[in-house]
XYZ file of C-alpha atoms in Angstrom:
110
model
C -26.582 53.408 -22.679
C -28.302 51.377 -25.370
C -31.084 52.560 -27.558
C -34.439 50.713 -27.430
C -34.604 50.864 -31.219
C -31.655 48.452 -31.371
C -33.684 45.749 -29.633
C -37.042 46.238 -31.345
C -36.843 42.992 -33.329
C -35.953 40.987 -30.235
C -38.795 42.645 -28.300
C -41.287 41.849 -31.060
C -40.094 38.234 -31.139
C -40.414 37.874 -27.373
C -43.872 39.478 -27.453
C -45.035 37.023 -30.132
C -43.697 34.073 -28.152
C -45.420 35.379 -25.017
C -48.726 35.732 -26.887
C -48.473 32.210 -28.273
C -47.759 30.847 -24.795
C -50.930 32.594 -23.630
C -52.839 30.698 -26.325
C -51.357 27.433 -25.016
C -52.039 28.210 -21.341
C -55.425 29.918 -21.750
C -56.888 28.637 -25.024
C -59.719 30.691 -26.463
C -63.257 29.405 -26.191
C -64.940 27.972 -29.228
C -66.253 30.701 -31.515
C -64.232 33.569 -30.033
C -63.435 35.975 -32.885
C -61.073 38.261 -30.961
C -58.545 35.818 -29.526
C -56.814 33.072 -31.486
C -57.221 32.030 -35.107
C -60.610 32.158 -36.761
C -61.160 30.597 -40.165
C -64.048 28.829 -41.847
C -62.517 25.524 -40.869
C -61.952 26.319 -37.188
C -65.422 27.761 -36.656
C -67.165 24.528 -37.704
C -66.166 22.147 -34.912
C -64.715 22.308 -31.387
C -62.110 19.626 -32.113
C -60.834 21.481 -35.173
C -60.939 24.731 -33.176
C -58.676 23.325 -30.437
C -56.226 21.787 -32.930
C -56.142 25.025 -34.926
C -55.319 27.112 -31.858
C -52.374 24.875 -30.971
C -51.028 24.832 -34.536
C -51.370 28.596 -34.803
C -49.558 29.086 -31.486
C -46.665 26.968 -32.760
C -46.499 28.985 -35.968
C -46.418 32.247 -33.992
C -43.536 30.868 -31.909
C -41.686 30.251 -35.186
C -42.343 33.831 -36.313
C -41.111 35.098 -32.937
C -37.916 33.065 -33.274
C -37.388 34.523 -36.768
C -37.618 38.036 -35.340
C -35.269 37.200 -32.455
C -32.723 35.820 -34.920
C -33.068 38.969 -37.042
C -32.405 41.067 -33.955
C -29.414 39.017 -32.812
C -27.789 38.980 -36.242
C -28.389 42.732 -36.573
C -30.313 42.131 -39.786
C -32.901 44.598 -38.597
C -30.455 47.470 -39.051
C -30.247 46.768 -42.770
C -33.974 46.227 -43.294
C -36.290 49.263 -43.128
C -39.018 49.229 -40.478
C -41.787 49.274 -43.099
C -40.407 46.113 -44.704
C -40.207 44.393 -41.306
C -43.851 45.288 -40.681
C -44.872 43.906 -44.081
C -42.817 40.775 -43.306
C -44.693 40.332 -40.017
C -48.089 40.681 -41.707
C -47.021 38.321 -44.501
C -45.705 35.662 -42.114
C -48.860 35.955 -40.001
C -51.116 35.409 -43.023
C -48.885 32.619 -44.335
C -49.073 30.821 -40.992
C -52.849 31.224 -40.949
C -53.024 29.738 -44.458
C -50.740 26.829 -43.524
C -52.758 26.088 -40.382
C -55.986 26.132 -42.378
C -54.577 23.760 -45.024
C -53.151 21.451 -42.338
C -56.541 21.293 -40.631
C -58.189 20.642 -43.982
C -55.820 17.724 -44.526
C -56.193 16.295 -40.980
C -59.969 16.764 -40.684
C -61.335 16.369 -44.235
C -64.871 15.214 -43.447
C -65.822 17.506 -40.583
C-alpha cells in the first residue's frame, strides 16, 4: 500500500491545474476580489481583467506542471515540505508579477 505523502506534489500539481481550468471555464466577474487575479492593472478595465485571468490561469498550469514533474522525479523526497511551500508562494507571486508586467506591456494606455 502506498503512502499519500509520496504523491503530495503530484496532488498539488493536479489541484492547481484543476483550479486554473476552472478559471478558463468559469471566468470570474469583473472586480471579484476572491476569485482570480486582482492587481491595480486588472481592476481598471474589463478587457484587461479578462486577459489577466487567462494569463494567470496559464501561469498556474505551468506551476502545476512543475509540481507534477517534482513528484514524478521524486525530487519532493529530497526537498523539505517547508521549502516546497515557500516555492509555491514564490512561484505564485512571480506569476502574478509577470502577468501584471505583460498586461502593462500589452495595454499601456488603458
